[in-house]
């Protein structure tokens, strides 16, 4: 919701976000592409266009959400790698 609000001049009602984000995440979870790249953006483009969100805005919001997810995974990745070097 926040990524879409950051790049879109028009908002999306919260009731629409309640089902569109899980649907987009489900498309990204399909094992067609690496990390859902392309599938997530395509799903966002297709679904949010029904609500009048322009294509470039939908793709930008999807990419911002993906970037935020990656940034959130960095600390856990570093801890995982640090733990992998220690002997049991």
GROMACS .gro file of N, CA and C in nm:
model
  264
    1UNK      N    1   0.079  -0.118   0.000
    1UNK     CA    2   0.000   0.000   0.000
    1UNK      C    3   0.084   0.126   0.000
    2UNK      N    4   0.190   0.126   0.084
    2UNK     CA    5   0.274   0.246   0.095
    2UNK      C    6   0.353   0.271  -0.033
    3UNK      N    7   0.402   0.165  -0.096
    3UNK     CA    8   0.478   0.183  -0.220
    3UNK      C    9   0.388   0.239  -0.329
    4UNK      N   10   0.266   0.190  -0.336
    4UNK     CA   11   0.173   0.240  -0.437
    4UNK      C   12   0.138   0.385  -0.407
    5UNK      N   13   0.119   0.419  -0.281
    5UNK     CA   14   0.088   0.558  -0.244
    5UNK      C   15   0.205   0.650  -0.275
    6UNK      N   16   0.328   0.598  -0.268
    6UNK     CA   17   0.446   0.681  -0.293
    6UNK      C   18   0.461   0.719  -0.440
    7UNK      N   19   0.414   0.635  -0.531
    7UNK     CA   20   0.436   0.662  -0.673
    7UNK      C   21   0.308   0.695  -0.749
    8UNK      N   22   0.194   0.679  -0.687
    8UNK     CA   23   0.068   0.700  -0.758
    8UNK      C   24  -0.001   0.827  -0.713
    9UNK      N   25  -0.044   0.908  -0.808
    9UNK     CA   26  -0.121   1.027  -0.770
    9UNK      C   27  -0.261   0.991  -0.720
   10UNK      N   28  -0.309   0.875  -0.761
   10UNK     CA   29  -0.438   0.827  -0.712
   10UNK      C   30  -0.414   0.708  -0.622
   11UNK      N   31  -0.493   0.697  -0.520
   11UNK     CA   32  -0.477   0.587  -0.426
   11UNK      C   33  -0.559   0.466  -0.467
   12UNK      N   34  -0.543   0.363  -0.389
   12UNK     CA   35  -0.620   0.241  -0.408
   12UNK      C   36  -0.690   0.213  -0.276
   13UNK      N   37  -0.820   0.189  -0.277
   13UNK     CA   38  -0.890   0.165  -0.151
   13UNK      C   39  -0.831   0.046  -0.076
   14UNK      N   40  -0.834   0.055   0.057
   14UNK     CA   41  -0.775  -0.052   0.139
   14UNK      C   42  -0.842  -0.186   0.116
   15UNK      N   43  -0.973  -0.186   0.090
   15UNK     CA   44  -1.040  -0.314   0.064
   15UNK      C   45  -0.986  -0.381  -0.061
   16UNK      N   46  -0.942  -0.300  -0.157
   16UNK     CA   47  -0.882  -0.356  -0.279
   16UNK      C   48  -0.742  -0.410  -0.249
   17UNK      N   49  -0.669  -0.342  -0.162
   17UNK     CA   50  -0.535  -0.388  -0.126
   17UNK      C   51  -0.540  -0.521  -0.051
   18UNK      N   52  -0.649  -0.544   0.020
   18UNK     CA   53  -0.660  -0.667   0.098
   18UNK      C   54  -0.658  -0.792   0.012
   19UNK      N   55  -0.701  -0.782  -0.112
   19UNK     CA   56  -0.697  -0.902  -0.197
   19UNK      C   57  -0.596  -0.891  -0.310
   20UNK      N   58  -0.558  -0.769  -0.348
   20UNK     CA   59  -0.464  -0.759  -0.460
   20UNK      C   60  -0.321  -0.795  -0.420
   21UNK      N   61  -0.277  -0.755  -0.302
   21UNK     CA   62  -0.141  -0.789  -0.262
   21UNK      C   63  -0.121  -0.939  -0.246
   22UNK      N   64  -0.213  -1.012  -0.184
   22UNK     CA   65  -0.195  -1.158  -0.181
   22UNK      C   66  -0.198  -1.221  -0.321
   23UNK      N   67  -0.280  -1.169  -0.409
   23UNK     CA   68  -0.285  -1.224  -0.546
   23UNK      C   69  -0.154  -1.198  -0.619
   24UNK      N   70  -0.098  -1.080  -0.602
   24UNK     CA   71   0.030  -1.048  -0.666
   24UNK      C   72   0.142  -1.132  -0.605
   25UNK      N   73   0.139  -1.149  -0.474
   25UNK     CA   74   0.239  -1.233  -0.407
   25UNK      C   75   0.230  -1.378  -0.452
   26UNK      N   76   0.110  -1.425  -0.474
   26UNK     CA   77   0.091  -1.562  -0.523
   26UNK      C   78   0.150  -1.577  -0.663
   27UNK      N   79   0.131  -1.477  -0.747
   27UNK     CA   80   0.191  -1.481  -0.881
   27UNK      C   81   0.343  -1.481  -0.872
   28UNK      N   82   0.397  -1.404  -0.778
   28UNK     CA   83   0.543  -1.398  -0.762
   28UNK      C   84   0.599  -1.528  -0.707
   29UNK      N   85   0.518  -1.603  -0.634
   29UNK     CA   86   0.565  -1.728  -0.572
   29UNK      C   87   0.568  -1.844  -0.671
   30UNK      N   88   0.507  -1.828  -0.786
   30UNK     CA   89   0.509  -1.935  -0.885
   30UNK      C   90   0.652  -1.953  -0.937
   31UNK      N   91   0.694  -2.076  -0.954
   31UNK     CA   92   0.835  -2.100  -0.989
   31UNK      C   93   0.866  -2.082  -1.139
   32UNK      N   94   0.829  -1.970  -1.194
   32UNK     CA   95   0.856  -1.944  -1.335
   32UNK      C   96   0.981  -1.860  -1.355
   33UNK      N   97   1.006  -1.767  -1.263
   33UNK     CA   98   1.119  -1.676  -1.276
   33UNK      C   99   1.196  -1.670  -1.146
   34UNK      N  100   1.317  -1.615  -1.150
   34UNK     CA  101   1.398  -1.600  -1.030
   34UNK      C  102   1.337  -1.494  -0.940
   35UNK      N  103   1.304  -1.533  -0.819
   35UNK     CA  104   1.247  -1.443  -0.717
   35UNK      C  105   1.117  -1.378  -0.763
   36UNK      N  106   1.049  -1.438  -0.858
   36UNK     CA  107   0.922  -1.384  -0.905
   36UNK      C  108   0.934  -1.261  -0.992
   37UNK      N  109   1.057  -1.228  -1.032
   37UNK     CA  110   1.078  -1.108  -1.114
   37UNK      C  111   1.004  -1.122  -1.247
   38UNK      N  112   0.932  -1.024  -1.280
   38UNK     CA  113   0.853  -1.025  -1.404
   38UNK      C  114   0.710  -1.073  -1.379
   39UNK      N  115   0.697  -1.184  -1.309
   39UNK     CA  116   0.562  -1.234  -1.278
   39UNK      C  117   0.491  -1.140  -1.182
   40UNK      N  118   0.565  -1.091  -1.082
   40UNK     CA  119   0.508  -0.999  -0.984
   40UNK      C  120   0.467  -0.869  -1.052
   41UNK      N  121   0.554  -0.816  -1.137
   41UNK     CA  122   0.524  -0.690  -1.204
   41UNK      C  123   0.408  -0.707  -1.302
   42UNK      N  124   0.405  -0.820  -1.373
   42UNK     CA  125   0.295  -0.847  -1.465
   42UNK      C  126   0.162  -0.859  -1.393
   43UNK      N  127   0.164  -0.926  -1.279
   43UNK     CA  128   0.040  -0.940  -1.201
   43UNK      C  129  -0.006  -0.805  -1.148
   44UNK      N  130   0.089  -0.724  -1.100
   44UNK     CA  131   0.053  -0.591  -1.051
   44UNK      C  132  -0.005  -0.506  -1.163
   45UNK      N  133   0.058  -0.514  -1.279
   45UNK     CA  134   0.010  -0.439  -1.394
   45UNK      C  135  -0.131  -0.482  -1.433
   46UNK      N  136  -0.153  -0.613  -1.438
   46UNK     CA  137  -0.284  -0.664  -1.479
   46UNK      C  138  -0.393  -0.633  -1.376
   47UNK      N  139  -0.363  -0.656  -1.250
   47UNK     CA  140  -0.466  -0.639  -1.147
   47UNK      C  141  -0.495  -0.493  -1.119
   48UNK      N  142  -0.389  -0.412  -1.101
   48UNK     CA  143  -0.413  -0.273  -1.065
   48UNK      C  144  -0.466  -0.191  -1.180
   49UNK      N  145  -0.452  -0.239  -1.303
   49UNK     CA  146  -0.511  -0.165  -1.415
   49UNK      C  147  -0.664  -0.168  -1.407
   50UNK      N  148  -0.719  -0.271  -1.343
   50UNK     CA  149  -0.865  -0.275  -1.323
   50UNK      C  150  -0.913  -0.160  -1.236
   51UNK      N  151  -0.824  -0.108  -1.150
   51UNK     CA  152  -0.860   0.001  -1.060
   51UNK      C  153  -0.815   0.136  -1.113
   52UNK      N  154  -0.768   0.139  -1.238
   52UNK     CA  155  -0.729   0.265  -1.300
   52UNK      C  156  -0.588   0.311  -1.270
   53UNK      N  157  -0.506   0.222  -1.214
   53UNK     CA  158  -0.367   0.257  -1.187
   53UNK      C  159  -0.289   0.242  -1.318
   54UNK      N  160  -0.218   0.345  -1.363
   54UNK     CA  161  -0.142   0.334  -1.488
   54UNK      C  162  -0.033   0.227  -1.479
   55UNK      N  163  -0.001   0.167  -1.592
   55UNK     CA  164   0.096   0.059  -1.597
   55UNK      C  165   0.231   0.092  -1.537
   56UNK      N  166   0.293   0.204  -1.576
   56UNK     CA  167   0.424   0.236  -1.518
   56UNK      C  168   0.419   0.254  -1.366
   57UNK      N  169   0.309   0.307  -1.317
   57UNK     CA  170   0.294   0.325  -1.172
   57UNK      C  171   0.283   0.189  -1.102
   58UNK      N  172   0.208   0.098  -1.160
   58UNK     CA  173   0.193  -0.035  -1.102
   58UNK      C  174   0.326  -0.109  -1.098
   59UNK      N  175   0.402  -0.100  -1.206
   59UNK     CA  176   0.532  -0.167  -1.211
   59UNK      C  177   0.628  -0.101  -1.111
   60UNK      N  178   0.629   0.031  -1.103
   60UNK     CA  179   0.717   0.100  -1.009
   60UNK      C  180   0.683   0.062  -0.865
   61UNK      N  181   0.555   0.057  -0.831
   61UNK     CA  182   0.515   0.019  -0.695
   61UNK      C  183   0.556  -0.124  -0.665
   62UNK      N  184   0.543  -0.212  -0.762
   62UNK     CA  185   0.584  -0.350  -0.744
   62UNK      C  186   0.734  -0.362  -0.722
   63UNK      N  187   0.812  -0.286  -0.796
   63UNK     CA  188   0.957  -0.289  -0.780
   63UNK      C  189   1.001  -0.229  -0.646
   64UNK      N  190   0.933  -0.125  -0.602
   64UNK     CA  191   0.965  -0.066  -0.471
   64UNK      C  192   0.934  -0.165  -0.360
   65UNK      N  193   0.822  -0.235  -0.371
   65UNK     CA  194   0.788  -0.337  -0.271
   65UNK      C  195   0.891  -0.448  -0.270
   66UNK      N  196   0.936  -0.491  -0.387
   66UNK     CA  197   1.039  -0.595  -0.396
   66UNK      C  198   1.170  -0.547  -0.333
   67UNK      N  199   1.208  -0.423  -0.361
   67UNK     CA  200   1.330  -0.367  -0.304
   67UNK      C  201   1.321  -0.359  -0.151
   68UNK      N  202   1.206  -0.319  -0.099
   68UNK     CA  203   1.187  -0.313   0.046
   68UNK      C  204   1.197  -0.452   0.107
   69UNK      N  205   1.146  -0.552   0.039
   69UNK     CA  206   1.156  -0.689   0.088
   69UNK      C  207   1.301  -0.734   0.090
   70UNK      N  208   1.375  -0.703  -0.014
   70UNK     CA  209   1.517  -0.739  -0.018
   70UNK      C  210   1.596  -0.668   0.092
   71UNK      N  211   1.569  -0.542   0.114
   71UNK     CA  212   1.638  -0.468   0.219
   71UNK      C  213   1.607  -0.527   0.356
   72UNK      N  214   1.486  -0.572   0.376
   72UNK     CA  215   1.449  -0.635   0.502
   72UNK      C  216   1.514  -0.770   0.522
   73UNK      N  217   1.552  -0.835   0.413
   73UNK     CA  218   1.614  -0.967   0.422
   73UNK      C  219   1.764  -0.961   0.445
   74UNK      N  220   1.824  -0.847   0.424
   74UNK     CA  221   1.970  -0.835   0.438
   74UNK      C  222   2.019  -0.870   0.578
   75UNK      N  223   1.961  -0.816   0.686
   75UNK     CA  224   2.011  -0.852   0.819
   75UNK      C  225   2.002  -1.002   0.847
   76UNK      N  226   1.893  -1.063   0.811
   76UNK     CA  227   1.879  -1.207   0.831
   76UNK      C  228   1.978  -1.286   0.748
   77UNK      N  229   2.003  -1.240   0.628
   77UNK     CA  230   2.101  -1.308   0.542
   77UNK      C  231   2.241  -1.300   0.602
   78UNK      N  232   2.276  -1.184   0.655
   78UNK     CA  233   2.407  -1.169   0.718
   78UNK      C  234   2.421  -1.258   0.841
   79UNK      N  235   2.316  -1.264   0.921
   79UNK     CA  236   2.319  -1.353   1.038
   79UNK      C  237   2.328  -1.499   0.996
   80UNK      N  238   2.257  -1.534   0.893
   80UNK     CA  239   2.263  -1.671   0.843
   80UNK      C  240   2.403  -1.706   0.795
   81UNK      N  241   2.463  -1.618   0.720
   81UNK     CA  242   2.598  -1.643   0.670
   81UNK      C  243   2.701  -1.647   0.783
   82UNK      N  244   2.681  -1.563   0.881
   82UNK     CA  245   2.772  -1.563   0.996
   82UNK      C  246   2.760  -1.695   1.073
   83UNK      N  247   2.640  -1.744   1.090
   83UNK     CA  248   2.619  -1.871   1.159
   83UNK      C  249   2.667  -1.989   1.079
   84UNK      N  250   2.669  -1.978   0.948
   84UNK     CA  251   2.712  -2.089   0.863
   84UNK      C  252   2.863  -2.111   0.873
   85UNK      N  253   2.939  -2.011   0.912
   85UNK     CA  254   3.084  -2.024   0.923
   85UNK      C  255   3.128  -2.087   1.054
   86UNK      N  256   3.042  -2.084   1.155
   86UNK     CA  257   3.079  -2.139   1.285
   86UNK      C  258   3.063  -2.290   1.284
   87UNK      N  259   3.161  -2.362   1.341
   87UNK     CA  260   3.145  -2.508   1.349
   87UNK      C  261   3.039  -2.545   1.452
   88UNK      N  262   2.977  -2.658   1.434
   88UNK     CA  263   2.871  -2.703   1.525
   88UNK      C  264   2.923  -2.748   1.657
   0.00000   0.00000   0.00000
